[in-house]
mmCIF file of C-alpha atoms in Angstrom:
data_model
loop_
_atom_site.group_PDB
_atom_site.id
_atom_site.type_symbol
_atom_site.label_atom_id
_atom_site.label_comp_id
_atom_site.label_asym_id
_atom_site.label_seq_id
_atom_site.Cartn_x
_atom_site.Cartn_y
_atom_site.Cartn_z
ATOM 1 C CA MET W 1 -20.194 -39.775 -54.794
ATOM 2 C CA LYS W 2 -19.893 -38.785 -58.630
ATOM 3 C CA THR W 3 -23.732 -39.025 -58.241
ATOM 4 C CA LYS W 4 -24.190 -36.645 -55.921
ATOM 5 C CA THR W 5 -21.699 -33.977 -57.776
ATOM 6 C CA CYS W 6 -23.821 -34.785 -60.629
ATOM 7 C CA ALA W 7 -26.976 -33.960 -59.153
ATOM 8 C CA VAL W 8 -25.469 -30.225 -57.149
ATOM 9 C CA THR W 9 -23.584 -29.568 -60.360
ATOM 10 C CA VAL W 10 -27.013 -30.237 -62.469
ATOM 11 C CA THR W 11 -29.221 -28.029 -59.530
ATOM 12 C CA PHE W 12 -26.767 -25.086 -59.425
ATOM 13 C CA LEU W 13 -26.546 -24.982 -63.613
ATOM 14 C CA LEU W 14 -30.710 -25.080 -63.543
ATOM 15 C CA ALA W 15 -30.637 -21.996 -60.623
ATOM 16 C CA ALA W 16 -28.322 -19.987 -62.478
ATOM 17 C CA ALA W 17 -30.117 -20.196 -65.665
ATOM 18 C CA SER W 18 -33.146 -19.209 -63.725
ATOM 19 C CA VAL W 19 -31.808 -16.357 -62.532
ATOM 20 C CA CYS W 20 -30.938 -14.889 -66.032
ATOM 21 C CA PHE W 21 -33.938 -16.015 -67.436
ATOM 22 C CA ALA W 22 -35.774 -14.168 -64.506
ATOM 23 C CA SER W 23 -33.964 -10.986 -65.107
ATOM 24 C CA THR W 24 -34.711 -11.631 -68.996
ATOM 25 C CA ASP W 25 -38.495 -12.284 -68.269
ATOM 26 C CA ALA W 26 -38.997 -8.754 -67.110
ATOM 27 C CA GLN W 27 -37.221 -7.130 -69.863
ATOM 28 C CA LEU W 28 -39.460 -9.103 -72.791
ATOM 29 C CA GLY W 29 -41.973 -6.922 -74.634
ATOM 30 C CA THR W 30 -41.876 -3.631 -76.555
ATOM 31 C CA TRP W 31 -40.752 -0.483 -74.598
ATOM 32 C CA LYS W 32 -41.682 3.497 -75.656
ATOM 33 C CA LEU W 33 -39.318 6.091 -74.384
ATOM 34 C CA ASN W 34 -41.081 8.549 -72.257
ATOM 35 C CA GLU W 35 -39.364 11.761 -73.029
ATOM 36 C CA ALA W 36 -41.157 13.811 -70.079
ATOM 37 C CA LYS W 37 -39.484 11.468 -67.295
ATOM 38 C CA SER W 38 -36.233 10.952 -68.666
ATOM 39 C CA LYS W 39 -33.130 13.359 -68.280
ATOM 40 C CA MET W 40 -30.918 12.999 -71.201
ATOM 41 C CA ALA W 41 -28.203 15.766 -72.347
ATOM 42 C CA ALA W 42 -29.634 17.769 -75.484
ATOM 43 C CA GLY W 43 -28.062 16.364 -78.487
ATOM 44 C CA ILE W 44 -27.674 12.967 -77.636
ATOM 45 C CA PRO W 45 -29.094 9.918 -79.665
ATOM 46 C CA LYS W 46 -32.313 8.699 -78.264
ATOM 47 C CA ASN W 47 -33.887 5.365 -78.328
ATOM 48 C CA HIS W 48 -37.666 5.937 -79.462
ATOM 49 C CA THR W 49 -38.723 2.007 -79.253
ATOM 50 C CA VAL W 50 -36.604 -0.994 -78.058
ATOM 51 C CA VAL W 51 -37.834 -4.193 -78.406
ATOM 52 C CA TYR W 52 -36.573 -7.196 -76.585
ATOM 53 C CA GLU W 53 -37.914 -10.863 -77.551
ATOM 54 C CA ALA W 54 -36.889 -14.565 -77.295
ATOM 55 C CA ALA W 55 -34.693 -16.000 -79.898
ATOM 56 C CA GLY W 56 -34.347 -19.841 -79.009
ATOM 57 C CA ASP W 57 -32.201 -19.648 -75.967
ATOM 58 C CA SER W 58 -31.267 -16.436 -76.800
ATOM 59 C CA ILE W 59 -32.816 -12.684 -76.881
ATOM 60 C CA LYS W 60 -33.196 -10.690 -79.657
ATOM 61 C CA VAL W 61 -33.202 -6.846 -78.657
ATOM 62 C CA THR W 62 -34.191 -4.228 -81.495
ATOM 63 C CA ILE W 63 -33.811 -0.513 -81.149
ATOM 64 C CA ASP W 64 -35.338 2.048 -82.919
ATOM 65 C CA GLY W 65 -34.364 6.173 -82.301
ATOM 66 C CA THR W 66 -32.766 9.377 -83.639
ATOM 67 C CA ASP W 67 -29.152 10.225 -83.937
ATOM 68 C CA SER W 68 -27.825 12.966 -82.459
ATOM 69 C CA ASP W 69 -28.597 14.756 -85.610
ATOM 70 C CA GLY W 70 -32.305 13.797 -85.766
ATOM 71 C CA LYS W 71 -31.602 11.117 -88.608
ATOM 72 C CA PRO W 72 -33.454 7.609 -87.813
ATOM 73 C CA THR W 73 -31.210 4.722 -86.234
ATOM 74 C CA HIS W 74 -32.198 1.396 -86.412
ATOM 75 C CA ASN W 75 -29.963 -1.480 -84.628
ATOM 76 C CA GLU W 76 -30.315 -5.318 -83.161
ATOM 77 C CA TRP W 77 -28.149 -7.454 -81.105
ATOM 78 C CA THR W 78 -29.044 -10.983 -80.543
ATOM 79 C CA GLY W 79 -27.251 -12.950 -77.608
ATOM 80 C CA LYS W 80 -27.325 -14.158 -74.111
ATOM 81 C CA VAL W 81 -27.435 -12.436 -70.932
ATOM 82 C CA ASP W 82 -24.243 -13.944 -69.669
ATOM 83 C CA GLY W 83 -21.805 -10.729 -70.009
ATOM 84 C CA LYS W 84 -20.016 -11.876 -73.019
ATOM 85 C CA ASP W 85 -20.124 -9.699 -76.032
ATOM 86 C CA TYR W 86 -21.745 -10.606 -78.920
ATOM 87 C CA PRO W 87 -22.386 -8.668 -82.340
ATOM 88 C CA VAL W 88 -24.230 -5.692 -82.736
ATOM 89 C CA THR W 89 -25.465 -4.524 -86.096
ATOM 90 C CA GLY W 90 -26.707 -0.700 -87.275
ATOM 91 C CA ASP W 91 -24.807 0.920 -84.222
ATOM 92 C CA ALA W 92 -22.315 3.379 -85.217
ATOM 93 C CA THR W 93 -21.005 3.641 -81.859
ATOM 94 C CA ALA W 94 -20.431 -0.182 -81.148
ATOM 95 C CA ASP W 95 -19.569 -3.653 -82.140
ATOM 96 C CA THR W 96 -20.401 -5.308 -79.916
ATOM 97 C CA ARG W 97 -22.536 -5.439 -76.687
ATOM 98 C CA SER W 98 -23.200 -7.928 -73.713
ATOM 99 C CA TYR W 99 -25.826 -7.976 -71.000
ATOM 100 C CA GLN W 100 -25.231 -9.224 -67.428
ATOM 101 C CA ALA W 101 -28.296 -10.272 -65.213
ATOM 102 C CA VAL W 102 -27.920 -8.121 -61.777
ATOM 103 C CA ASN W 103 -31.034 -9.310 -60.032
ATOM 104 C CA ASP W 104 -34.516 -10.374 -61.165
ATOM 105 C CA HIS W 105 -35.523 -6.717 -62.620
ATOM 106 C CA THR W 106 -31.760 -5.583 -63.504
ATOM 107 C CA MET W 107 -29.510 -5.979 -66.054
ATOM 108 C CA ALA W 108 -25.847 -4.445 -66.675
ATOM 109 C CA PHE W 109 -24.845 -3.782 -70.353
ATOM 110 C CA ALA W 110 -21.899 -2.241 -72.277
ATOM 111 C CA GLY W 111 -21.194 -1.680 -75.752
ATOM 112 C CA LYS W 112 -17.838 -1.759 -77.313
ATOM 113 C CA LYS W 113 -16.328 -0.470 -80.500
ATOM 114 C CA GLU W 114 -13.000 -2.410 -81.572
ATOM 115 C CA GLY W 115 -13.006 -4.026 -78.079
ATOM 116 C CA LYS W 116 -13.140 -0.699 -76.293
ATOM 117 C CA VAL W 117 -16.040 0.468 -74.027
ATOM 118 C CA THR W 118 -18.099 3.277 -75.942
ATOM 119 C CA ILE W 119 -21.020 2.934 -73.559
ATOM 120 C CA SER W 120 -21.927 1.223 -70.170
ATOM 121 C CA GLY W 121 -25.016 1.314 -67.421
ATOM 122 C CA GLN W 122 -28.233 -0.648 -65.955
ATOM 123 C CA VAL W 123 -32.000 -1.622 -67.256
ATOM 124 C CA LYS W 124 -34.043 -2.130 -64.396
ATOM 125 C CA VAL W 125 -37.539 -2.815 -64.612
ATOM 126 C CA SER W 126 -39.777 -1.833 -62.085
ATOM 127 C CA ALA W 127 -41.887 -4.599 -59.762
ATOM 128 C CA ASP W 128 -45.191 -3.924 -61.189
ATOM 129 C CA GLY W 129 -43.304 -4.432 -64.886
ATOM 130 C CA LYS W 130 -44.844 -1.084 -66.380
ATOM 131 C CA THR W 131 -41.769 1.286 -66.270
ATOM 132 C CA ARG W 132 -37.967 0.805 -67.466
ATOM 133 C CA THR W 133 -35.182 2.660 -66.558
ATOM 134 C CA VAL W 134 -31.994 2.809 -68.392
ATOM 135 C CA THR W 135 -28.842 4.504 -66.580
ATOM 136 C CA VAL W 136 -26.053 5.352 -68.994
ATOM 137 C CA ASN W 137 -22.520 6.334 -69.422
ATOM 138 C CA SER W 138 -21.106 7.450 -72.658
ATOM 139 C CA THR W 139 -18.401 9.344 -74.447
ATOM 140 C CA ASP W 140 -19.644 11.800 -77.018
ATOM 141 C CA ALA W 141 -17.426 11.999 -79.994
ATOM 142 C CA ALA W 142 -15.432 15.209 -78.910
ATOM 143 C CA GLY W 143 -14.371 12.728 -76.129
ATOM 144 C CA LYS W 144 -16.462 14.401 -73.074
ATOM 145 C CA LYS W 145 -18.358 12.002 -70.456
ATOM 146 C CA VAL W 146 -22.229 12.165 -70.899
ATOM 147 C CA LYS W 147 -24.895 10.525 -68.375
ATOM 148 C CA GLY W 148 -28.393 9.934 -68.834
ATOM 149 C CA THR W 149 -31.477 8.164 -67.470
ATOM 150 C CA ALA W 150 -34.307 7.079 -70.015
ATOM 151 C CA VAL W 151 -37.226 6.430 -69.282
ATOM 152 C CA TYR W 152 -39.637 3.751 -70.972
ATOM 153 C CA ASP W 153 -43.088 2.584 -70.877
ATOM 154 C CA LYS W 154 -44.374 -0.793 -71.489
ATOM 155 C CA GLN W 155 -46.399 -0.776 -74.886
#
């Protein structure tokens, strides 16, 4: 009986891991912002280039963009796509970020500052793997809710 239980457990864990990595695989690569297709409020920060790469059994996300004043920004996050918070560096609005697989081409994310969610949304890669759409819900410095959609092309 123990062997059967162990085999079922291992099968389940492998299946769960494959779902996590399948959603991650679709995200891997370099993505460039397509401002013409994006719908973002004026004056909000923009992520111009986003790079997802494997880092051992984790994923590293590197983001370069501009803040609301047009000044360059750079932040990095390394962690697993498991819904848990991992530290992010270089992001003025968050000190941790989490990603969680929704399906093969979609991940949910949340950024937190001092434990409070400051940004959340979804990252969805098209079926052909050429386009990435990020829907964002955040709060600006004045406490106003801000929503937007950023579209990226794979490089």
